[in-house]
Amino acid sequence: MSLLELRDVSTEYTTDDGPLRAVDSVDLELEAGEILGIVGESGCGKTTLMKTVLNLLPTNGSVVGGEIEFDGRDLTRLSKSEWQSVRWAEISYIIQNAMNALDPVYTVGTQFVEIIRAHTDDSKATARTRAGDMLEKVGIGRARLNDYPHELSGGQRQRVVVALALALEPPLIVADEPTTGLDVVTQEEILTLIQDMQSELGSAMIIITHDISVVAEVADRTGVMYGGELVEVGDTVDVFKNSAHPYTMGLTNAFPSLADDTARLVSIPGTPPDLVTPPEGCRFAERCPFATAECAEDPPVERVGDRHTARCHYTDQAATFREESAREDTWIRESDR
Amino acid sequence: MSAEPLFRVRNLQKYYPVREDDGLFNLNFLGEPKQLKAVDDVSFEINRGEIIGVAGQSGCGKSTLGELLVLLQGATGGDIQFRGTSVADYTAAERKAFRRECQIVFQDPYESLNPRFTVSQTVTEPLVVHDIGDAAERDERVREALSDAGLSPAASYLDKLPAELSGGERQRVSIARALVVDPLFLVADEPVSMLDVSIRTEILHLFEDLQEKRDLTMMYISHDLSTINYLADRTMIMYLGDVVELGPTRSVIRDPAHPYTEALLESVPMADPEQGRVGTDRTASDIRGDVPDPVDLPSGCRFRTRCQYATDRCSAEDPTLDDFDDGRQVACFYPVSDGDA
């Protein structure tokens, strides 16, 4: 049985323009110990998906359909007090901006002790020892327990946030853009740290990012979101090498690589759909070079391989699309030629 | 490119005084005020029509260098020659002309545009400042700059406010504002790092096209080596205020000579799950520890504290940026590449 299973989950925000469906009918499974990367561009719904799982939606947002089964319970039905015992102990999270994740007026040690003691019977001293051990595991001396967040460098703060998320050895960790804003060297350190700690503790993890290279490097499974929908999901190698959705192909071809002598990169013309009034049928059709009249109908979720699905009418032509999508002129619209 | 370089930079320095909380200058052991050496004794040239990429970690001085070149900050030492004349000798009028010829585009398109100015006001302003053209000519130049920056039809953008634009469109407005005065040189400081992947590509294409169409010379500053690899003709790697390697992008990225360049490249995640990071002959060249305090720099080579190849010589002597192989200079006693040989 999966550790986490999302079935037909939809989340809406109320806005002045009407309801905005940021996450639309998402099905997703995560096995224990697996790392799942969710990629997509701004506004695709990836952060809302994370907040939905964590029950951290803002007041104008709510889950309007579906079930989120975690370890035998439906997370959408948990009470506030049940959530308090689940958060950190069973599901913890790493947010994007480490400075915001830590309270600036408390020392690092105090923040660890508070979280550990809220979920265990540890004495203050035991909790502090445990916190010190954790800091050492993430490569920061235990002396840093007495430091305030501002006394740490950006990379150190992010390490502290990782340590905090792992302190209670939760079976599931959700990380939102854990390395965005860090420079490459620090990013590399944090990614390596996350992978090492994850494999040591055996926690499952969801990493949300706009950076497909982060996902390529750490994730076992990859999900691609577009316009509130999960358009493709599968083992990372399959999603990158045997992409079945044209949007995934566009994303991977738009990314400059250090490895090859880059011919011109492709760019995906147009902009993502407005989610207050989403288009009928396939949401990517308007920007898709392979779209036909049929794409005005809702595309089916097709199985294209072992644990690999894509939401497209033409998954049977994916191999041809992959070839054509690597060429820049495929993506140039007729009207712009 | 044997012609006169556009910029010739010699021993450029930007030192900031370090002030402690008590308001007194902090003194070093020689009794001199402590200084943060953001750009320390840097010499290089920029050729006409090239895109020079500048890479390094946060705090390495790359943004300061860009601002020094367009005179947004004054240097504390050294010399910048632009088309053969030292900018220090400029008269007020020459300085103003320089400010027209050399433009800069910043990282954050949400912060760098006045929220109360329409696109037309934003892009017209430099023409007003530099007293270029009459109303009709200004209007025409604004439209041309907007469409060169990929905002077309230009007319539909003229009356929009920044809040009505997407991040990519805002960055294009910043670029149009820089282009409208027909500059020779453009500094782009992390221009795509806040943009989504598909929009990022469009902006990179735009820079490529501008280099060709307008014969624009550019300094492209980024911590992202993969976009530098895509765009830049030559690449400069900076570490703690110093240039450690400078040469054709192909050789710097394919066959790095400085251990820091090598380590930086190995940190770049690859958008390919079957591939590791860019492999070099010697593997596992992790950088050890943190970047040292820029106020108390290590003796000798400033990278030695984190370098796995460092020896006693590296703490005794400061390596200079010397010719290494074809068109490339490296500041290291023990380069990790064999070069062309």
XYZ file of C-alpha atoms in Angstrom:
678
model
C 0.000 0.000 0.000
C 1.207 3.479 -0.790
C 2.288 5.812 1.986
C 0.411 8.708 0.417
C -2.317 8.509 -2.144
C -4.148 11.454 -3.687
C -7.383 10.543 -5.436
C -9.053 13.118 -7.633
C -7.964 16.000 -5.410
C -9.102 19.520 -6.332
C -8.374 22.765 -4.503
C -9.998 26.127 -5.113
C -9.336 29.690 -4.043
C -12.134 32.221 -3.867
C -11.068 35.335 -5.734
C -12.810 38.551 -6.766
C -13.124 37.086 -10.256
C -14.741 33.874 -9.053
C -13.411 30.501 -7.920
C -9.899 29.675 -9.110
C -9.200 25.978 -9.320
C -5.470 25.846 -8.639
C -5.318 22.066 -8.371
C -7.671 20.069 -10.561
C -8.417 16.354 -10.152
C -4.927 15.220 -9.241
C -4.208 11.525 -8.752
C -0.852 10.718 -7.232
C 0.843 7.929 -5.295
C 3.941 7.938 -3.187
C 5.574 4.804 -1.785
C 7.442 4.802 1.524
C 11.033 5.971 1.114
C 10.481 7.375 -2.378
C 11.472 10.879 -3.543
C 8.874 12.482 -5.782
C 9.696 15.691 -7.630
C 6.870 17.974 -8.756
C 7.886 20.456 -11.468
C 6.081 23.205 -13.272
C 6.195 26.935 -13.831
C 4.796 29.733 -11.681
C 1.067 29.390 -11.185
C 0.855 25.739 -12.258
C -0.519 24.716 -8.869
C 2.513 22.924 -7.465
C 2.725 24.993 -4.291
C -1.046 24.749 -3.787
C -0.745 20.990 -4.112
C 1.855 21.002 -1.334
C -0.278 23.238 0.865
C -3.240 20.964 0.240
C -1.325 17.924 1.448
C -0.004 19.814 4.480
C -3.340 21.452 5.332
C -1.674 24.859 5.119
C -4.024 26.533 2.646
C -4.732 30.228 3.200
C -8.233 31.141 4.417
C -9.573 31.696 0.890
C -8.465 28.250 -0.219
C -10.172 24.906 0.342
C -10.113 21.326 -0.850
C -13.252 20.946 -2.938
C -12.970 17.306 -3.852
C -11.068 14.082 -3.528
C -9.267 12.181 -0.812
C -5.733 12.278 0.495
C -4.946 8.991 2.136
C -1.879 8.965 4.327
C -0.996 5.907 6.331
C -4.602 4.761 6.454
C -6.198 8.141 7.272
C -7.867 10.730 5.037
C -5.885 13.907 5.633
C -8.725 16.105 4.369
C -10.843 14.960 7.328
C -8.383 15.423 10.188
C -9.330 17.807 12.982
C -7.090 20.661 14.059
C -5.792 18.744 17.069
C -5.162 15.639 14.986
C -3.142 17.787 12.592
C -1.070 19.087 15.455
C 0.143 15.626 16.271
C 0.689 14.718 12.602
C 2.658 17.813 11.616
C 6.430 17.547 12.181
C 6.118 14.059 13.697
C 4.608 12.336 10.661
C 4.693 14.934 7.911
C 7.220 17.727 8.099
C 8.122 20.397 5.621
C 10.979 22.507 4.378
C 9.914 25.869 3.025
C 11.618 27.939 0.414
C 12.928 30.875 2.374
C 14.846 29.576 5.362
C 14.853 32.961 7.042
C 11.055 32.852 7.233
C 10.991 29.304 8.523
C 12.955 30.182 11.634
C 11.717 32.551 14.307
C 14.229 35.405 14.473
C 13.785 36.061 18.214
C 14.521 32.521 19.429
C 17.790 30.652 19.325
C 18.085 27.624 17.064
C 18.165 25.378 20.157
C 14.934 26.778 21.599
C 13.110 26.152 18.327
C 14.303 22.543 18.173
C 13.417 21.877 21.794
C 9.930 23.294 21.335
C 9.163 21.075 18.363
C 10.709 17.950 19.863
C 8.923 18.399 23.193
C 5.580 19.055 21.557
C 5.674 15.560 20.087
C 7.669 13.466 22.561
C 8.058 13.002 26.310
C 11.669 14.150 26.171
C 12.946 16.349 28.966
C 14.397 19.692 27.949
C 17.909 18.361 28.357
C 17.236 15.246 26.276
C 15.549 17.288 23.577
C 18.526 19.617 23.487
C 20.950 16.719 23.164
C 18.844 15.325 20.365
C 18.818 18.726 18.660
C 22.607 18.940 18.962
C 22.990 15.469 17.405
C 20.758 16.559 14.565
C 22.788 19.709 13.912
C 25.951 17.653 13.787
C 24.346 15.290 11.304
C 23.666 18.179 8.958
C 27.220 19.409 9.288
C 26.815 22.255 11.764
C 28.479 22.140 15.176
C 26.187 21.738 18.195
C 27.539 25.029 19.523
C 25.228 26.657 16.983
C 22.261 25.729 19.196
C 22.877 28.995 21.022
C 22.871 31.086 17.848
C 20.030 33.185 16.582
C 19.001 32.626 12.951
C 20.608 35.875 11.770
C 23.990 34.674 13.004
C 23.980 31.856 10.446
C 24.810 32.064 6.752
C 22.112 31.322 4.169
C 23.399 27.793 3.623
C 23.627 27.123 7.359
C 20.082 28.345 7.902
C 18.846 26.021 5.213
C 20.730 23.169 6.909
C 19.027 24.040 10.195
C 15.640 23.975 8.488
C 16.463 20.558 7.013
C 17.564 19.321 10.444
C 14.354 20.643 11.989
C 12.249 18.857 9.380
C 14.065 15.591 10.068
C 14.312 15.895 13.849
C 11.364 13.620 14.571
C 12.199 11.226 11.728
C 8.857 11.663 9.965
C 7.832 9.148 7.290
C 7.027 12.018 4.896
C 8.825 15.312 4.230
C 7.532 17.947 1.834
C 10.056 20.479 0.526
C 9.033 23.562 -1.445
C 11.858 24.955 -3.596
C 14.398 23.899 -0.935
C 17.367 25.300 -2.858
C 15.948 28.210 -4.842
C 17.851 31.397 -4.124
C 20.961 29.567 -2.950
C 24.045 29.685 -5.134
C 25.102 26.534 -6.985
C 27.697 25.387 -4.497
C 25.372 25.758 -1.506
C 22.547 24.236 -3.518
C 24.691 21.212 -4.233
C 25.539 20.850 -0.532
C 21.892 21.053 0.495
C 20.745 18.580 -2.190
C 23.426 16.111 -1.169
C 22.471 16.596 2.460
C 18.779 16.036 1.755
C 19.548 12.871 -0.211
C 21.900 11.505 2.444
C 19.524 12.193 5.295
C 16.562 10.881 3.358
C 18.304 7.592 2.645
C 19.511 7.311 6.242
C 16.076 7.859 7.743
C 14.149 6.206 4.911
C 11.577 9.003 4.815
C 9.550 9.574 1.687
C 9.835 13.015 0.214
C 8.012 15.371 -2.129
C 10.220 18.090 -3.635
C 8.465 20.953 -5.356
C 10.562 23.037 -7.720
C 10.582 24.943 -10.988
C 14.111 23.696 -11.616
C 13.962 20.453 -13.583
C 17.664 19.832 -13.035
C 17.075 19.546 -9.278
C 14.416 16.934 -9.910
C 16.589 15.113 -12.441
C 19.306 14.876 -9.849
C 17.420 13.754 -6.741
C 13.974 12.397 -7.548
C 13.015 8.742 -8.078
C 9.684 9.818 -9.552
C 8.714 13.002 -11.328
C 5.352 14.672 -11.773
C 4.842 17.569 -14.187
C 2.080 20.071 -13.500
C 0.504 22.468 -15.955
C -2.538 24.670 -15.464
C -3.520 22.978 -12.202
C -3.366 19.467 -13.642
C -0.823 16.735 -13.314
C -0.007 16.219 -16.998
C 2.625 13.517 -16.657
C 4.019 11.348 -13.894
C 6.451 8.464 -13.891
C 9.918 7.292 -12.931
C 12.278 10.233 -13.391
C 14.285 8.576 -16.151
C 11.100 7.755 -18.083
C 9.658 11.254 -17.721
C 12.882 12.827 -18.987
C 13.875 10.254 -21.596
C 10.509 9.001 -22.777
C 8.437 12.115 -22.195
C 4.881 11.453 -23.296
C 3.388 14.927 -22.841
C 4.394 17.753 -25.214
C 4.697 20.193 -22.289
C 7.280 17.969 -20.603
C 9.165 17.837 -23.921
C 9.092 21.637 -24.151
C 10.339 22.062 -20.593
C 13.261 19.689 -20.980
C 14.284 21.197 -24.319
C 14.098 24.728 -22.935
C 16.761 23.981 -20.385
C 20.313 24.928 -21.333
C 22.744 22.129 -20.665
C 26.419 22.147 -19.826
C 26.872 18.828 -21.537
C 26.069 19.434 -25.159
C 26.950 22.144 -27.556
C 23.620 23.723 -27.484
C 21.847 24.355 -30.678
C 19.199 26.983 -30.148
C 17.061 26.230 -27.132
C 13.363 25.926 -27.676
C 10.957 28.260 -25.987
C 7.318 27.502 -25.418
C 5.315 30.352 -26.910
C 2.343 31.873 -25.129
C 1.375 31.952 -21.488
C -0.249 29.462 -19.089
C -4.071 29.454 -18.964
C -6.154 31.569 -16.641
C -7.448 29.145 -14.016
C -10.595 31.139 -13.233
C -11.823 30.396 -16.746
C -9.684 27.466 -17.917
C -9.947 26.444 -21.579
C -12.111 23.505 -22.578
C -10.312 20.275 -23.262
C -6.542 20.072 -23.027
C -5.149 23.084 -21.144
C -1.881 23.002 -23.037
C -3.486 22.812 -26.492
C -3.221 26.547 -27.131
C 0.583 26.402 -26.799
C 1.082 22.894 -28.133
C 2.650 22.542 -31.580
C 0.957 19.160 -32.045
C -2.585 20.171 -31.080
C -5.522 19.159 -33.307
C -9.273 19.680 -33.225
C -9.563 16.658 -30.954
C -7.672 18.529 -28.224
C -10.798 20.585 -27.523
C -12.013 17.420 -25.786
C -10.656 16.546 -22.345
C -7.620 14.338 -22.851
C -7.605 10.948 -21.134
C -4.928 9.942 -18.629
C -3.107 7.298 -20.649
C -0.810 4.681 -19.260
C 2.384 4.844 -21.323
C 4.651 2.586 -19.309
C 5.233 0.990 -15.965
C 3.907 3.513 -13.394
C 4.100 6.172 -16.109
C 1.027 8.113 -17.250
C 0.372 11.208 -19.343
C -2.722 13.333 -19.916
C -2.744 13.624 -23.723
C -4.790 12.372 -26.683
C -1.707 11.453 -28.655
C 0.526 9.492 -26.310
C 0.795 6.865 -29.087
C 2.707 9.428 -31.180
C 5.009 10.493 -28.332
C 8.152 9.129 -30.014
C 7.612 11.300 -33.101
C 6.748 14.295 -30.937
C 9.942 13.851 -28.932
C 12.014 14.070 -32.084
C 10.189 17.079 -33.452
C 10.029 18.939 -30.145
C 13.824 19.146 -29.930
C 13.816 21.473 -32.950
C 13.235 25.129 -32.284
C 11.090 25.715 -35.385
C 8.551 23.150 -34.199
C 7.607 25.612 -31.470
C 7.399 28.715 -33.610
C 3.780 29.452 -34.358
C 2.513 29.801 -37.878
C 1.448 33.357 -37.124
C 5.008 34.351 -36.064
C 6.840 32.900 -39.001
C 39.179 40.839 -32.761
C 42.507 42.581 -32.933
C 40.883 46.007 -32.917
C 40.940 48.264 -29.904
C 38.923 46.620 -27.116
C 35.773 48.402 -25.986
C 36.861 48.259 -22.356
C 40.333 47.942 -20.953
C 40.262 47.445 -17.198
C 43.468 47.674 -15.179
C 43.932 46.796 -11.504
C 40.355 47.736 -10.727
C 39.544 47.855 -7.026
C 36.444 48.479 -4.984
C 37.105 48.396 -1.248
C 34.416 49.152 1.279
C 35.361 50.347 4.766
C 34.089 48.022 7.484
C 32.454 49.744 10.385
C 31.738 47.998 13.646
C 28.665 48.658 15.708
C 30.454 51.160 17.918
C 30.843 53.485 14.951
C 34.643 53.326 14.985
C 36.685 51.941 12.167
C 37.842 48.495 12.897
C 41.595 48.316 12.576
C 43.666 45.414 11.362
C 46.937 44.361 12.962
C 48.847 47.029 11.039
C 46.618 49.714 12.481
C 44.891 50.266 9.136
C 41.130 50.340 8.787
C 39.739 46.974 7.782
C 38.263 46.797 4.346
C 36.007 44.506 2.447
C 37.612 43.898 -0.904
C 34.608 43.402 -3.153
C 36.674 43.721 -6.332
C 40.371 43.328 -5.797
C 42.915 44.255 -8.416
C 41.094 42.974 -11.467
C 42.416 43.438 -15.017
C 40.739 42.342 -18.238
C 39.469 43.548 -21.572
C 36.099 43.408 -23.269
C 36.109 43.197 -27.048
C 33.572 44.846 -29.262
C 30.555 42.725 -30.071
C 31.279 39.923 -27.618
C 29.215 38.594 -24.754
C 31.401 38.096 -21.723
C 29.906 35.917 -18.994
C 30.812 36.481 -15.344
C 30.168 33.657 -12.878
C 30.810 33.019 -9.220
C 29.008 32.425 -5.949
C 27.033 35.108 -4.139
C 29.403 37.665 -2.660
C 32.203 37.062 -5.174
C 32.024 40.641 -6.451
C 30.438 39.959 -9.840
C 27.593 42.445 -9.418
C 29.930 45.091 -8.015
C 32.139 44.622 -11.060
C 29.181 45.204 -13.372
C 28.166 48.358 -11.514
C 31.739 49.670 -11.587
C 31.867 49.242 -15.358
C 28.793 51.382 -15.966
C 29.893 53.917 -13.308
C 27.016 53.181 -10.944
C 29.706 52.908 -8.304
C 33.054 54.655 -8.154
C 36.163 52.490 -8.034
C 38.576 52.945 -5.126
C 41.567 52.131 -7.308
C 42.660 51.157 -10.800
C 41.559 52.340 -14.174
C 38.711 51.743 -16.607
C 39.365 52.736 -20.199
C 36.389 52.936 -22.507
C 37.291 53.185 -26.198
C 40.814 54.195 -25.306
C 39.994 56.955 -22.817
C 40.170 56.571 -19.071
C 36.769 57.253 -17.511
C 38.533 59.078 -14.676
C 39.521 61.816 -17.164
C 35.976 62.363 -18.389
C 34.448 65.827 -18.393
C 30.864 66.062 -17.148
C 29.587 65.982 -20.731
C 31.670 62.925 -21.606
C 30.433 61.211 -18.482
C 26.864 61.828 -19.496
C 27.555 60.486 -22.976
C 29.105 57.409 -21.379
C 25.969 56.881 -19.327
C 24.005 56.787 -22.545
C 26.353 54.365 -24.244
C 26.576 51.925 -21.336
C 23.383 50.511 -19.854
C 22.482 47.944 -17.202
C 19.559 45.539 -16.697
C 18.950 44.206 -13.192
C 17.825 40.877 -11.830
C 14.468 41.675 -10.346
C 11.901 43.022 -12.817
C 9.505 43.601 -9.901
C 11.823 46.057 -8.165
C 13.505 47.820 -11.046
C 10.443 49.443 -12.637
C 8.581 52.396 -11.181
C 5.104 50.989 -10.406
C 3.427 54.329 -11.226
C 5.056 54.780 -14.625
C 3.406 53.360 -17.704
C 5.593 51.355 -20.059
C 5.749 54.357 -22.359
C 6.874 56.700 -19.535
C 9.495 54.207 -18.341
C 11.009 53.721 -21.772
C 10.792 57.405 -22.761
C 12.540 58.656 -19.626
C 16.128 57.923 -20.741
C 15.447 59.893 -23.944
C 14.293 62.854 -21.880
C 17.293 62.593 -19.557
C 19.704 62.524 -22.486
C 17.709 65.102 -24.438
C 17.301 62.913 -27.502
C 14.815 63.723 -30.247
C 11.459 65.537 -30.311
C 8.163 64.013 -29.238
C 7.563 62.256 -32.545
C 11.061 60.813 -32.745
C 10.906 59.676 -29.114
C 7.641 57.903 -29.742
C 9.139 56.104 -32.707
C 12.266 55.081 -30.773
C 10.193 53.796 -27.854
C 8.128 51.633 -30.185
C 11.221 50.317 -31.898
C 12.909 49.486 -28.588
C 9.795 47.720 -27.329
C 9.495 45.603 -30.416
C 13.240 44.841 -30.394
C 12.766 43.688 -26.810
C 10.048 41.343 -28.033
C 7.017 43.351 -26.886
C 4.895 43.468 -29.978
C 2.701 45.015 -31.076
C 4.395 47.803 -29.115
C 1.248 49.940 -29.166
C -0.616 47.490 -26.959
C 1.977 47.828 -24.197
C 2.502 51.603 -24.157
C -0.164 52.465 -21.601
C 0.253 49.462 -19.327
C 1.528 49.675 -15.770
C 4.065 47.169 -14.421
C 1.342 45.516 -12.311
C -0.446 44.533 -15.524
C 2.605 42.730 -16.903
C 4.037 39.274 -16.283
C 7.579 38.837 -14.966
C 8.929 38.118 -18.444
C 7.196 41.176 -19.902
C 8.580 43.382 -17.130
C 12.084 42.175 -17.834
C 11.531 43.002 -21.505
C 10.468 46.525 -20.507
C 13.729 46.889 -18.524
C 15.611 45.728 -21.588
C 13.694 48.135 -23.856
C 14.523 50.982 -21.470
C 18.206 50.104 -21.811
C 18.005 49.757 -25.608
C 16.093 52.940 -26.366
C 19.209 55.115 -26.133
C 21.027 52.832 -28.559
C 23.829 51.719 -26.233
C 27.134 50.153 -27.232
C 27.419 48.135 -24.077
C 24.944 46.407 -21.799
C 25.483 44.829 -18.387
C 22.832 42.203 -17.616
C 22.975 41.205 -13.962
C 21.162 37.883 -13.431
C 18.480 38.950 -15.921
C 16.747 35.573 -16.096
C 17.241 34.028 -12.690
C 13.767 35.048 -11.489
C 11.964 33.924 -14.622
C 10.321 30.624 -15.485
C 12.170 28.243 -17.756
C 10.215 28.835 -20.951
C 10.338 32.626 -20.545
C 14.023 32.439 -19.661
C 14.749 30.933 -23.053
C 12.960 33.771 -24.811
C 15.067 36.367 -22.981
C 18.268 34.464 -23.777
C 17.245 34.368 -27.441
C 16.592 38.091 -27.250
C 20.144 38.756 -26.054
C 21.530 36.585 -28.841
C 19.497 38.487 -31.416
C 20.511 41.864 -29.999
C 24.158 40.950 -30.155
C 23.698 40.221 -33.832
C 21.241 42.908 -34.829
C 22.582 45.849 -32.847
C 26.185 44.688 -32.568
C 25.772 45.073 -28.826
C 28.622 44.201 -26.485
C 27.419 42.579 -23.277
C 28.526 41.537 -19.842
C 26.220 38.750 -18.712
C 26.466 38.183 -14.962
C 25.016 34.987 -13.524
C 25.632 32.262 -11.000
C 24.091 29.886 -13.509
C 26.848 28.386 -15.613
C 24.433 26.629 -17.942
C 22.986 29.913 -19.245
C 26.499 31.370 -19.487
C 27.561 28.319 -21.464
C 24.692 28.950 -23.812
C 25.193 32.667 -24.291
C 28.719 33.856 -23.577
C 31.672 33.972 -25.971
C 34.145 34.286 -23.111
C 33.676 33.464 -19.450
C 35.203 34.983 -16.353
C 35.120 33.109 -13.052
C 35.347 35.199 -9.888
C 36.103 34.147 -6.338
C 36.137 36.592 -3.429
C 36.725 39.678 -5.517
C 39.359 38.151 -7.748
C 39.290 36.763 -11.281
C 40.562 33.170 -11.091
C 39.969 32.146 -14.701
C 39.106 33.954 -17.914
C 38.908 32.538 -21.397
C 36.750 31.211 -24.216
C 33.570 29.757 -22.717
C 34.138 26.452 -24.448
C 37.521 25.862 -22.810
C 36.558 27.246 -19.391
C 33.465 25.056 -19.156
C 34.666 21.950 -21.017
C 38.122 21.816 -19.586
C 38.328 24.033 -16.494
C 41.852 24.937 -15.407
C 41.247 26.505 -11.997
C 40.229 24.122 -9.179
C 37.465 26.543 -8.223
C 35.996 26.508 -11.738
C 36.138 22.729 -11.647
C 34.311 22.596 -8.318
C 31.748 25.150 -9.447
C 30.995 23.094 -12.543
C 30.618 19.922 -10.556
C 27.991 21.629 -8.423
C 25.728 22.343 -11.363
C 22.859 19.875 -11.413
C 22.223 18.365 -14.824
C 18.768 18.266 -16.344
C 19.419 14.671 -17.260
C 18.719 11.919 -14.760
C 21.119 9.481 -16.441
C 24.053 11.809 -16.344
C 26.080 12.847 -13.368
C 27.376 16.344 -13.073
C 29.804 17.452 -15.753
C 32.639 15.023 -15.333
C 36.241 16.077 -15.239
C 39.229 13.787 -14.985
C 39.525 14.133 -11.261
C 36.278 13.427 -9.518
C 34.861 14.305 -6.114
C 36.433 17.730 -6.016
C 34.070 18.893 -3.337
C 34.739 22.354 -2.094
C 35.490 22.119 1.565
C 34.015 24.436 4.138
C 32.539 27.873 3.689
C 33.688 30.925 1.764
C 36.188 32.732 4.047
C 35.398 36.103 5.584
C 35.981 38.642 2.784
C 37.337 41.110 5.340
C 40.032 38.690 6.545
C 41.216 37.087 3.341
C 43.576 34.106 3.537
C 47.200 34.792 2.665
C 48.388 33.819 -0.791
C 45.733 32.234 -2.966
C 42.350 33.082 -1.508
C 40.859 29.784 -2.629
C 43.540 27.663 -0.927
C 41.499 27.116 2.276
C 38.949 25.162 0.287
C 41.163 23.716 -2.415
C 42.072 20.055 -2.367
C 45.256 20.644 -4.354
C 46.684 23.439 -2.173
C 50.305 23.281 -1.004
C 52.550 25.523 1.136
C 53.321 27.625 -1.892
C 49.645 28.580 -2.170
C 49.650 30.191 1.266
C 53.008 31.898 0.737
C 52.429 33.399 -2.713
C 49.433 34.948 -4.410
C 49.060 33.459 -7.899
C 48.581 36.046 -10.635
C 46.234 35.713 -13.582
C 48.654 34.447 -16.231
C 48.298 33.263 -19.795
C 47.478 29.575 -19.800
C 46.445 28.399 -23.229
C 44.839 29.856 -26.300
C 43.136 33.041 -25.150
C 42.796 31.812 -21.574
C 44.268 33.099 -18.336
C 44.312 31.280 -15.001
C 45.406 32.309 -11.524
C 46.688 29.025 -10.116
C 50.031 27.325 -9.503
C 48.560 23.895 -10.158
C 45.967 24.123 -12.926
C 43.775 21.042 -13.198
C 43.760 21.069 -16.992
C 46.604 20.225 -19.364
C 45.432 22.999 -21.636
C 45.960 22.735 -25.357
C 49.238 20.884 -24.972
